[in-house]
Amino acid sequence: MPQPAGQANAVPDQTLRGTLGRADYEHYREIPFTLPPGVTRLTIEFSYGGKAQHSVIDLGLADPQRFRGWSGGTRDRMTLSAEDATPGYLPGPLPAGEWHLILGAPNIREGATAPFEARIYIDRAPTVTSFADAPINAAPGWYRGDLHMHSGNSDGKCLSQKGEKVPCPVYRTVEAAAKRGLDFIALTDHNTTAHYDALRALQGAFDRLLLIPGREVTTFFGHSNVFGPTAFLDFRMTAPSYAQAAKWMDEVKREGGIVSLNHAGAPSGEICMGCGWRVEDLPAGAVQAIEVVNGGTMAETKSAESPLQGLALWQKLLNAGQRVTAIGGSDNHNADLPFDQPGAIGTPTTVVFMRALTVQGFIDGVRAGRAFVDVYGVKGRFLDISATNGEAKAVMGGALRVRPGERVRLAAEVRGASGGTIQLVVDGEADPVFRRDIQRDGAIALTNWIADSGRHWVRADVRDAAGRLILVGNPIYIEVGK
Ligand SMILES: [Zn+2]
Ligand SMILES: [Zn+2]
């Protein structure tokens, strides 16, 4: 994976050094540096000495054409791209040519000096972006979030002070997600990249909630979420073919992001223009995830498993041998919607095992498939499955290699679903032989399976006592041969 610029362990592309003295007191100095063509992100770290003598250096930035921002003495790091910038700085193109650091000296005592160093990092290709400079949580674990929602940067609406429905500002969505107790969200406005600057500004104050760069690539032939990259993607497909989708899907792949198909079973045509997924010729690896439960569809159809959801396409892709991770998303368009309603922020919730709560941890977690959908977003509900064959063991998302005739023991770990049932789904079939009652929280032995000569995928669904689907698990892949 490409390293985001400005990381502590990265080597700066340029380092500017100098010293301010008493002569600079209440004056400004411009320190020139040159950017090459094709820079997609500029990150500057600034430090200076003389603080013991109360020397202070203020900081600002100008590109070859215009002023790009001022942070005075409050920041020692800023980053700018076409889409987003550190608060106090202006996002926009990063033109080649002579830039200037603007240094101001509000205080330098007689006889004192202030040696400074500016470390300049550049990216020359768009890449996965994080709005946080450090992990939101460095611990490995299961993290809960919502991966599909809209602000007023597209068609998200909420109530104004006067009670009017207005384009909903980004902070309302972020605030609601924090209230819901989520660990991560991806705000996925339609095609635009305009929400990233607000997200960067909010990330600092929401330091328990990872804000993942997302957008809903919205075409005439289906919608899909992209997670990770922030640069513009050309969504303008004019035919339902991979040849056309590739112009943005390949870009996402180059940048290290992931693509997830949204509400794939939704109708198309005048009822819902462009909603259903209609690109039939997707090669393996083109998409890494699929939204199997969409909150908006849940609200409309009163079901998490109506044919308008993505379950059928997911099973088709799995049966074709693709490894695609099921996720969920509320598709929230109103941050004020009460949390107990389908389509509210966090309904459904996607729960992902990550090595750390970071954007890269999320991307790797979804790729690994150790994730489940908590349809009603009830904290404490949990599902994982395992498959063991002698010493070999695979957990949800993983693969187990077996020889024909060997025994595979399948077990589950379920919490928050006592009184309900767990059903093993094998190659898309939910045979009642593989159904168990859930008496209490903890481990449940599911079945002993004798491997045959075919490859299979095995996953689990959990229903409550009323028969409602509450947890959707991802597959373990049973492969033949060692
Ligand atoms: Zn959509
Ligand atoms: Zn949407």
XYZ file of N, CA and C in Angstrom, residues 66 101 118 226 228 232 316 320 329 429:
30
model
N -1.778 32.265 -5.628
C -2.660 32.824 -4.602
C -2.257 32.389 -3.199
N 6.511 29.594 1.880
C 6.076 29.570 3.276
C 6.131 31.011 3.742
N 11.274 23.175 7.956
C 10.010 22.781 7.321
C 10.283 21.536 6.489
N -17.423 3.623 -3.113
C -15.966 3.520 -3.172
C -15.441 4.025 -1.834
N -11.974 4.889 0.495
C -10.525 5.093 0.569
C -10.018 6.284 -0.212
N -11.149 12.770 -7.791
C -12.294 12.626 -8.700
C -12.236 11.294 -9.448
N -24.858 -15.158 -6.152
C -24.480 -15.467 -7.535
C -22.967 -15.279 -7.725
N -20.131 -18.166 -8.372
C -19.243 -18.082 -9.543
C -17.771 -18.120 -9.126
N -25.466 -0.954 4.782
C -25.403 0.503 4.840
C -26.798 1.066 5.012
N -27.619 -22.458 -0.169
C -28.769 -23.248 0.267
C -28.856 -23.252 1.796
